[in-house]
CSV table of C-alpha atoms and ligand atoms in Angstrom, one decimal:
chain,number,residue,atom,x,y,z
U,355,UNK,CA,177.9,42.3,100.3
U,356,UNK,CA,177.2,44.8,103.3
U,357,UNK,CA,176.5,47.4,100.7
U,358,UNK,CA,173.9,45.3,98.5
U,359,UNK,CA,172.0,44.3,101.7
U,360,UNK,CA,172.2,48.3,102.7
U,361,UNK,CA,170.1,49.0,99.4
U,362,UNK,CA,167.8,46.3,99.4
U,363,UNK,CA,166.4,47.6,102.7
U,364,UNK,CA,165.3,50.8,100.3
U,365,UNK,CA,163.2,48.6,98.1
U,366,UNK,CA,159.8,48.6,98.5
U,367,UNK,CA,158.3,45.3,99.3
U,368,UNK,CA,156.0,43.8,96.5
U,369,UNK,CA,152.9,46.1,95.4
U,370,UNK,CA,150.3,46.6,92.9
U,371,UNK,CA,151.2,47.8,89.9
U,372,UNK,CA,150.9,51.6,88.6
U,373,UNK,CA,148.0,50.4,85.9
U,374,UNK,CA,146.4,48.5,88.8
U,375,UNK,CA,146.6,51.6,91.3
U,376,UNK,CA,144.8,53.3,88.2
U,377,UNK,CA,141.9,50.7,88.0
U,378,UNK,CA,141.8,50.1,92.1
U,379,UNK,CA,141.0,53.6,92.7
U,380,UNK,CA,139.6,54.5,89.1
U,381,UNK,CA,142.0,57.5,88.5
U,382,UNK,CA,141.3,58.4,85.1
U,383,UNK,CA,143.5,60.9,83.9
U,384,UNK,CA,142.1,64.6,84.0
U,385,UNK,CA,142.7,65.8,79.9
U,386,UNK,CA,141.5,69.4,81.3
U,387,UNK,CA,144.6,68.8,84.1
U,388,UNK,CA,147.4,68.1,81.3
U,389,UNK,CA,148.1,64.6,82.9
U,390,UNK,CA,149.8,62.3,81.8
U,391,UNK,CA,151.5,59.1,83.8
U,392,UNK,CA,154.4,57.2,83.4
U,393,UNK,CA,154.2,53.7,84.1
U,394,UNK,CA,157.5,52.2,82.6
U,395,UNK,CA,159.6,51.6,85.8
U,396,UNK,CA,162.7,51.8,83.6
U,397,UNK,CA,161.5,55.7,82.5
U,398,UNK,CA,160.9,56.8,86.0
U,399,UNK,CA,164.1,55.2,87.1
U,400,UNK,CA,166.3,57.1,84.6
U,401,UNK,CA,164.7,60.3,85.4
U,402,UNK,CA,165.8,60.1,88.9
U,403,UNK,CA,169.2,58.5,88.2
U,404,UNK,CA,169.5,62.3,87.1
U,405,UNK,CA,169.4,64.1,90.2
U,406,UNK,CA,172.3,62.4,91.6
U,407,UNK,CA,172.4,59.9,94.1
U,408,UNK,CA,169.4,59.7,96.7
U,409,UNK,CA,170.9,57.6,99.4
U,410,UNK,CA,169.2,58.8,102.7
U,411,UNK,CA,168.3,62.1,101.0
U,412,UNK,CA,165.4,64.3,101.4
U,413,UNK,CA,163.1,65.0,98.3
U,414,UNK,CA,160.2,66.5,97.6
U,415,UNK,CA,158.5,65.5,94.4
U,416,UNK,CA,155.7,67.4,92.8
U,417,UNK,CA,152.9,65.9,91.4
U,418,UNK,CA,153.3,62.7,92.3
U,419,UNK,CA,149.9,61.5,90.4
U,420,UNK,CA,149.8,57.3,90.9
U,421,UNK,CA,153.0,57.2,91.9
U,422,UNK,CA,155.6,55.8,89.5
U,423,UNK,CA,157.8,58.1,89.7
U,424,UNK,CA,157.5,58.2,93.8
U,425,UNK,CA,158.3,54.7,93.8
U,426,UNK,CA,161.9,55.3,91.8
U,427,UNK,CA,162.5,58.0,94.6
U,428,UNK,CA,162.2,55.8,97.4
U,429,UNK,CA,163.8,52.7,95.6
U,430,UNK,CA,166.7,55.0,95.0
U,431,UNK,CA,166.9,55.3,98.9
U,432,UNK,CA,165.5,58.4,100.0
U,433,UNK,CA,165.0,59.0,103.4
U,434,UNK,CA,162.5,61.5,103.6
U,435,UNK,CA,160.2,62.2,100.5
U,436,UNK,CA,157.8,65.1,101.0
U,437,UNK,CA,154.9,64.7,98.1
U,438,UNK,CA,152.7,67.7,96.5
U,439,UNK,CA,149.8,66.6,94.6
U,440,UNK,CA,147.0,69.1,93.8
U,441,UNK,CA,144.4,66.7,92.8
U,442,UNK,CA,142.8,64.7,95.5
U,443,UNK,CA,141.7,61.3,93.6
U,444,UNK,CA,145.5,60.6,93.7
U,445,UNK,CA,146.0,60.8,98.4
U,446,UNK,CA,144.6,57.2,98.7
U,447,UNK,CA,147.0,55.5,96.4
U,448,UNK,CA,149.6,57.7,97.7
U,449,UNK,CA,149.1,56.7,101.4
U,450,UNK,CA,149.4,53.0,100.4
U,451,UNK,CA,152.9,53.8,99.1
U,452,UNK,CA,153.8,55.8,102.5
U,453,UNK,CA,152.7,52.6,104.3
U,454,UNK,CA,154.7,50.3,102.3
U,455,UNK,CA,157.6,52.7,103.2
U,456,UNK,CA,157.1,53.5,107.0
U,457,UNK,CA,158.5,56.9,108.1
U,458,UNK,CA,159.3,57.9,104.8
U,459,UNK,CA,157.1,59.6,103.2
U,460,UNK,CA,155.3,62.8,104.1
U,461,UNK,CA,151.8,63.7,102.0
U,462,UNK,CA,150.6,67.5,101.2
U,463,UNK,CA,147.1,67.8,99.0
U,464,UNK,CA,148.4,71.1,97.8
U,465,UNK,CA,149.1,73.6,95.0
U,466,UNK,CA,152.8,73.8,94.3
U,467,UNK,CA,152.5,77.3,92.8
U,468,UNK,CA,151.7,77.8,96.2
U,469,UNK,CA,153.2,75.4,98.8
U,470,UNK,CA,155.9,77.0,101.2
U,471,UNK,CA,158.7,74.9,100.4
U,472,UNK,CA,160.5,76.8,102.9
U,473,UNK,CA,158.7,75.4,105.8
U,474,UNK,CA,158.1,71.7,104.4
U,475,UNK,CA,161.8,70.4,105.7
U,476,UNK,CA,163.7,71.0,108.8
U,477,UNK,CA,166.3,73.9,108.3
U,478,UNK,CA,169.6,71.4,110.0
U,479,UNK,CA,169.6,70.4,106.6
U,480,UNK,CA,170.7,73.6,104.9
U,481,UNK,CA,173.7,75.0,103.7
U,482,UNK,CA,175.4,77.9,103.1
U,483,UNK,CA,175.4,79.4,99.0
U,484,UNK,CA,179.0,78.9,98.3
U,485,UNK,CA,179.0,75.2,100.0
U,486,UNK,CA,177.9,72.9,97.9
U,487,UNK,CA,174.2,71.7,97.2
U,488,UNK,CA,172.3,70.6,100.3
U,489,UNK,CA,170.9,66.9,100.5
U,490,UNK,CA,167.6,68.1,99.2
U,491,UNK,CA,166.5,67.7,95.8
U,492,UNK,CA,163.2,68.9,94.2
U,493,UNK,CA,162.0,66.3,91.0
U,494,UNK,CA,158.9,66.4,89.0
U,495,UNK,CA,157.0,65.3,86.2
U,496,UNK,CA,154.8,68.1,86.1
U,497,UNK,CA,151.6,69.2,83.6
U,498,UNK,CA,153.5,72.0,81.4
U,499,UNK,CA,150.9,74.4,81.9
U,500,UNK,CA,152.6,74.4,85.5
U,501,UNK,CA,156.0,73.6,84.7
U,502,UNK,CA,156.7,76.6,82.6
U,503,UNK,CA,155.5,79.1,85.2
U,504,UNK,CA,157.0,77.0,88.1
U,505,UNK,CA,160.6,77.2,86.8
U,506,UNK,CA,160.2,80.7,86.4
U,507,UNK,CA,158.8,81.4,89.9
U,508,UNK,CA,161.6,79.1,91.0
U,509,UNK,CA,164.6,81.2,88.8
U,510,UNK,CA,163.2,84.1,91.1
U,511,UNK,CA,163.5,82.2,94.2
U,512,UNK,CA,166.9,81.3,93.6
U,513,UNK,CA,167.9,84.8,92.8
U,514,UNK,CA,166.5,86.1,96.4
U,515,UNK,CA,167.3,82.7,98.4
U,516,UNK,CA,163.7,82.0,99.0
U,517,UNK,CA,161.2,78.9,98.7
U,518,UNK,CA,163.3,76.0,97.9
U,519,UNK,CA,166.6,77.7,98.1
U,520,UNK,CA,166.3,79.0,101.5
U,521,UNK,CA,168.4,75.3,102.3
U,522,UNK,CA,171.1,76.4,100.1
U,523,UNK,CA,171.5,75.6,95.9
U,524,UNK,CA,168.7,73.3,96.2
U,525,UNK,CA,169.4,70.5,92.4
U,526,UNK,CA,166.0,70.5,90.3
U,527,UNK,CA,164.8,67.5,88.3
U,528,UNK,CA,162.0,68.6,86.4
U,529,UNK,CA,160.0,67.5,82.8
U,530,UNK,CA,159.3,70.3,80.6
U,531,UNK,CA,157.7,69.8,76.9
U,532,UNK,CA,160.7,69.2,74.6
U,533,UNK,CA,161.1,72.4,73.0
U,534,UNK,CA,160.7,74.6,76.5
U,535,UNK,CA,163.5,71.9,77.4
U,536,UNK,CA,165.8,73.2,74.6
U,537,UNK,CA,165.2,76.9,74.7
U,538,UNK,CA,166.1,76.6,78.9
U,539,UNK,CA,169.7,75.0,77.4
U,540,UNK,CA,170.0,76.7,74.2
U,541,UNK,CA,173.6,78.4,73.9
U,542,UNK,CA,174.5,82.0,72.1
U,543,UNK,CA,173.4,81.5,68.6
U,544,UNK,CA,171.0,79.2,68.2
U,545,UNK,CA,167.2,79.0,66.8
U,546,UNK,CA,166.2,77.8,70.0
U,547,UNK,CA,168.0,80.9,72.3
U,548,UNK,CA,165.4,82.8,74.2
U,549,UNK,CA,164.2,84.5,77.0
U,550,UNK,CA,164.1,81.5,78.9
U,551,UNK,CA,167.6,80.4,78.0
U,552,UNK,CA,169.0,83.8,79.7
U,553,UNK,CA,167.3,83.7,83.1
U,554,UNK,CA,168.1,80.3,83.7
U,555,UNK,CA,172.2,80.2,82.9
U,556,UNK,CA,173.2,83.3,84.4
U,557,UNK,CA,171.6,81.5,87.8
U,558,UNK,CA,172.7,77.6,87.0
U,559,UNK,CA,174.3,75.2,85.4
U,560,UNK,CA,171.3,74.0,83.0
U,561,UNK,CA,171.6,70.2,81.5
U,562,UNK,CA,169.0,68.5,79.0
U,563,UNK,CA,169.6,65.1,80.3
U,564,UNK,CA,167.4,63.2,77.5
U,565,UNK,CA,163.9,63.3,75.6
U,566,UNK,CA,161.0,60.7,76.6
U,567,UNK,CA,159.2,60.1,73.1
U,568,UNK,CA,155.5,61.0,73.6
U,569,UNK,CA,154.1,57.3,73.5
U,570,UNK,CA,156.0,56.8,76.7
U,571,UNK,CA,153.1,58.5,78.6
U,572,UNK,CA,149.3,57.0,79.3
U,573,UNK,CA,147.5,59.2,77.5
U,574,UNK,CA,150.2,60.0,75.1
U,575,UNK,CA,149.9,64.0,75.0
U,576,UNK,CA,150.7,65.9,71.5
U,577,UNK,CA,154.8,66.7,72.4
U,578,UNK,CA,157.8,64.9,73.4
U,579,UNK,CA,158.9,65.3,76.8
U,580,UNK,CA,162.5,66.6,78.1
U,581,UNK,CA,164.1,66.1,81.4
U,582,UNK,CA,166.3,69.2,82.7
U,583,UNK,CA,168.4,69.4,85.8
U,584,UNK,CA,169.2,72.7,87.2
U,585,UNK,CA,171.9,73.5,89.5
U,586,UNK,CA,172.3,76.9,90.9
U,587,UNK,CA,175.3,78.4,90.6
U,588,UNK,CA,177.5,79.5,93.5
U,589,UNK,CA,178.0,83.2,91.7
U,590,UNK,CA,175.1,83.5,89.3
U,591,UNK,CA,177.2,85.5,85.9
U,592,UNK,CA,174.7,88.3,86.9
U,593,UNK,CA,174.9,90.6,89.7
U,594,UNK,CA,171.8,92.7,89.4
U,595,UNK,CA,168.4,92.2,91.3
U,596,UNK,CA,166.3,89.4,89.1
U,597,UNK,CA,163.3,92.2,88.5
U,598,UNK,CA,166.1,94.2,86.4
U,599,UNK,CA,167.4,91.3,84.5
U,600,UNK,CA,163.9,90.3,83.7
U,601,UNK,CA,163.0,93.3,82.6
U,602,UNK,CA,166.1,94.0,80.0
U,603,UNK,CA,166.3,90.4,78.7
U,604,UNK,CA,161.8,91.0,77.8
U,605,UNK,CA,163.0,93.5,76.4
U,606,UNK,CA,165.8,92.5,74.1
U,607,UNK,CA,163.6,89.4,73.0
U,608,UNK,CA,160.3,91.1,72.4
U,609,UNK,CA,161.8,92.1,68.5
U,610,UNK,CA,163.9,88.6,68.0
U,611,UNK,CA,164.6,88.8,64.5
U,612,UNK,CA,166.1,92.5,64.8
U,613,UNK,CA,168.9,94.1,65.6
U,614,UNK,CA,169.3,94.2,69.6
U,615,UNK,CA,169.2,97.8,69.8
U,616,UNK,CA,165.6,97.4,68.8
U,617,UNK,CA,164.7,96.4,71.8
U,618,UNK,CA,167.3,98.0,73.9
U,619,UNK,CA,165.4,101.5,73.0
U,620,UNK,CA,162.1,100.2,74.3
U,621,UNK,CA,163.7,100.5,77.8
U,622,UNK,CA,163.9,104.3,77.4
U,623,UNK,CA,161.6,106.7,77.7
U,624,UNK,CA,160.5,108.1,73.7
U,625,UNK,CA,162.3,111.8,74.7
U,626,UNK,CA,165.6,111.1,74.8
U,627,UNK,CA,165.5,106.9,73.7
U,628,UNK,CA,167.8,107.0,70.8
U,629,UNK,CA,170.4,108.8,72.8
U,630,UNK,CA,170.2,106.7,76.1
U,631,UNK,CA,170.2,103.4,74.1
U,632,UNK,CA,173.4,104.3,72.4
U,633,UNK,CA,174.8,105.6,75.8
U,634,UNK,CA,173.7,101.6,77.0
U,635,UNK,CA,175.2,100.0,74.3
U,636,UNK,CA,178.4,102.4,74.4
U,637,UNK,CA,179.0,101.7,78.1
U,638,UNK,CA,178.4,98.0,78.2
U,639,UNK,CA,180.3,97.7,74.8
U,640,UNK,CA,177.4,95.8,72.9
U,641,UNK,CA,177.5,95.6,69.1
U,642,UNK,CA,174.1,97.2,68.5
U,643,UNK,CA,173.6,95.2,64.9
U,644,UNK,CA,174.0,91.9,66.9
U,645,UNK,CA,170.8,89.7,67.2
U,646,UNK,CA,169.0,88.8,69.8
U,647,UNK,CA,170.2,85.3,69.9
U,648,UNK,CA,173.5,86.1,69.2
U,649,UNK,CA,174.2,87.7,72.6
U,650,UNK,CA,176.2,85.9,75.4
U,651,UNK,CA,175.9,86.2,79.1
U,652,UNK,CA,178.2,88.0,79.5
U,653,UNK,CA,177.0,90.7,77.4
U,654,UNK,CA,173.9,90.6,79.1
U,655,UNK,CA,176.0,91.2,82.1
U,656,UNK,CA,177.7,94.0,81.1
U,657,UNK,CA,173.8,95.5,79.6
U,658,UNK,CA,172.6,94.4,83.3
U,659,UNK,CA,175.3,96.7,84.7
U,660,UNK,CA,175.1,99.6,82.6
U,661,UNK,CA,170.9,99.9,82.9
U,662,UNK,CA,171.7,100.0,86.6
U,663,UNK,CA,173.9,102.7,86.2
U,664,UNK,CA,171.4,104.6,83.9
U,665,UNK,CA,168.5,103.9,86.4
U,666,UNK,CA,170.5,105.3,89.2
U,667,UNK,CA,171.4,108.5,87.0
U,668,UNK,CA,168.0,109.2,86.2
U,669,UNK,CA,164.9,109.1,88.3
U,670,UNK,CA,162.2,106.9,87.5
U,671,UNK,CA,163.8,105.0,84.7
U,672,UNK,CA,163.6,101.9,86.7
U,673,UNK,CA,159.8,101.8,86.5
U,674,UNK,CA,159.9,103.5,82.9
U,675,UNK,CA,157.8,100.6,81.2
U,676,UNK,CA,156.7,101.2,77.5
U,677,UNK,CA,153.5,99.0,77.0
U,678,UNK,CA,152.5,101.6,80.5
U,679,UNK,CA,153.1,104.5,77.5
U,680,UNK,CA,151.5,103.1,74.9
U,681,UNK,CA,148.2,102.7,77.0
U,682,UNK,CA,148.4,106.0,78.1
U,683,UNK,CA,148.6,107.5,74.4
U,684,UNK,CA,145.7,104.8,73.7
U,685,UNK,CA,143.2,106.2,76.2
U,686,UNK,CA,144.6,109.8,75.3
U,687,UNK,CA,143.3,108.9,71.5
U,688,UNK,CA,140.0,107.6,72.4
U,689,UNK,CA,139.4,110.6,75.1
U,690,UNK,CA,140.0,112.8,72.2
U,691,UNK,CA,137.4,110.9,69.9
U,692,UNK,CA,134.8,110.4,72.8
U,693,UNK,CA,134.7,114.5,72.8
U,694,UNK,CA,134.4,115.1,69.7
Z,844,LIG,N1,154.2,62.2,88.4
Z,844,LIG,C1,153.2,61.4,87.8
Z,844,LIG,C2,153.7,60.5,86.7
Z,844,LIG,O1,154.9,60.8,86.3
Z,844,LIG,O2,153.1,59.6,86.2
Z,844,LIG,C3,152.0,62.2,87.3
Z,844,LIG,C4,152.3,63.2,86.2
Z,844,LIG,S1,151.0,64.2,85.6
Z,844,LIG,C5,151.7,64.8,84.2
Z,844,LIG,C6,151.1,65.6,86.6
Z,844,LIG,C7,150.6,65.5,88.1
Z,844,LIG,O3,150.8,66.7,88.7
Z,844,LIG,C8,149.2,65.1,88.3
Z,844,LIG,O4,149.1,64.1,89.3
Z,844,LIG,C9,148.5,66.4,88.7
Z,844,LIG,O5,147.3,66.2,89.5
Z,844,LIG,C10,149.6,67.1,89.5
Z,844,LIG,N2,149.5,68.5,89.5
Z,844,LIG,C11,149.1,69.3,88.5
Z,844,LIG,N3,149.1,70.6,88.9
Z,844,LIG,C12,149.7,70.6,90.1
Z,844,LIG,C13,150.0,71.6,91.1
Z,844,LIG,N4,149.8,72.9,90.8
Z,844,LIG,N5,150.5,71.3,92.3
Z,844,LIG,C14,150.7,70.0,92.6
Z,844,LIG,N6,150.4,69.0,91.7
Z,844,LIG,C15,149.9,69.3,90.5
């Protein structure tokens, strides 16, 4: 009984609806801005049923828009809900929700691309890597023009211990379009296995929690939408700086359908490339004829390690980038042309 009465102090007391906090304040959604609302309560509760439990948690939510999915935070019992929202038709509506839930949450008309994370909640509330994850958690339904790029400036900021993660392994919540959502959890061997998939698992434990049909959204935008919840793992399965990884796993991707060594040999230098990509593949015990796709982790660990060797064997390989090679024997063709 205790407990019940506990959690209906979280509720919100009784408020417009979303569609009415649309018409009140006329907020139109931008077709140029990718947005898209939720206003099924049910939707916006599920999504955050996925982060765990919120009981006296802090969150920060990103593009909070009209605020359906704000309202499923704080019903869920957060204590302190930081909000980013970029466009600034959506602060009134917002503060009407922060004064139906006094003391709770915090308002930033910001760009989340840009937002210091770091500095938005007080540091008592971090933990160290190997403890578990702090009581922070970041959730978003996000445009996917800006969730692509986000979870990859965010993979990086996990790898150095920066932005979010300077409060320890900080859990994501985020909506991506459905098929980013299945390449970021595709395993070894399937269609979907990509670049994305790579960067993401060696750093956490990726899950596609569930798809939200398009028709679930106002407008209803082209794609389906997938929610994914990242947690960062306590040893990410590759020890190398996030730059290098990046680098070979472009690399291996950039010819898909081929054999691996394809791309491999595009890390090396034309002199010499056929040698030092067999040297790679040798030390790091890679079957060169194996595709792209087909490649675990852990061979893109052992890759990882044995390109760090090479780089510190030879000078300058680290910054050896092909595309830089190409230009140069562009402009060196033209040059000739031009003089002739
Ligand atoms: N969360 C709301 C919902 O689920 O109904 C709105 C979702 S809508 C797809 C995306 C929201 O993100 C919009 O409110 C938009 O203004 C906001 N947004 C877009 N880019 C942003 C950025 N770079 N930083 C912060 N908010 C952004």
């Amino acid at each position: 009984m205790a407990m019940s009465t506990k959690l209906s102090s979280f509720r919100l007391p009784p408020l417009p609806t979303i569609g009415e906090i649309i018409k009140l304040y006329n907020l139109r959604a931008e077709k140029q801005l990718s947005q898209n609302f939720l206003l099924d309560m049910r939707l916006t509760d599920k999504i955050v049923r996925q982060a765990g439990s919120l009981r006296n948690a802090h969150v920060c939510e990103v593009g909070p828009g009209p605020g359906g999915l704000t309202r499923s935070i704080l019903n869920a019992g957060a204590a302190d809900l930081l909000v980013v929202e970029k466009d600034t038709r959506f602060i009134p509506g917002l503060k009407l929700l922060s004064e139906a839930a006094p003391g709770r949450v915090r308002i930033v008309h910001g760009d989340i691309l840009t937002y210091r994370m770091d500095q938005g909640f007080p540091s008592h509330i971090a933990k160290t890597w190997v403890d578990g994850p702090p009581d922070l958690h970041v959730i978003g339904n996000l445009p996917f023009s800006v969730s692509t790029p986000l979870i990859i400036k965010w993979l990086e900021s996990m790898a150095n211990r920066s932005g979010p993660f300077v409060f320890g392994r900080t859990r994501l919540t985020l909506t991506f379009q459905k098929e980013v959502a299945e390449r970021l959890t595709a395993s070894t061997g399937s269609r979907q296995r990509s670049r994305l998939s790579i960067m993401a698992q060696y750093l956490c434990t990726v899950k596609n929690c569930f798809t939200i049909p398009g028709r679930a959204f106002v407008p209803k935008p082209d794609v389906d939408v997938g929610v994914v919840h990242f947690t960062p793992l306590a040893r990410p399965q590759i020890q190398q700086p996030f730059k290098l990884v990046e680098k070979l796993v472009r690399n291996v991707f950039q010819f898909r359908r081929k054999r691996c060594c394809r791309g491999i040999e595009m890390l090396f230098p034309a002199t010499g490339r056929l040698e030092m990509t067999e040297e790679l593949l040798c030390r790091a015990d890679v079957d060169p004829t194996l595709r792209p796709a087909e490649l675990t982790i852990p061979h893109f660990r052992a890759l990882a390690d044995a390109y760090s060797q090479l780089c510190a064997e030879n000078q300058g390989l680290i910054a050896y980038d092909f595309r830089e090679e190409l230009k140069e024997k562009r402009r060196g063709r033209s040059g000739r042309k031009e003089r002739k």
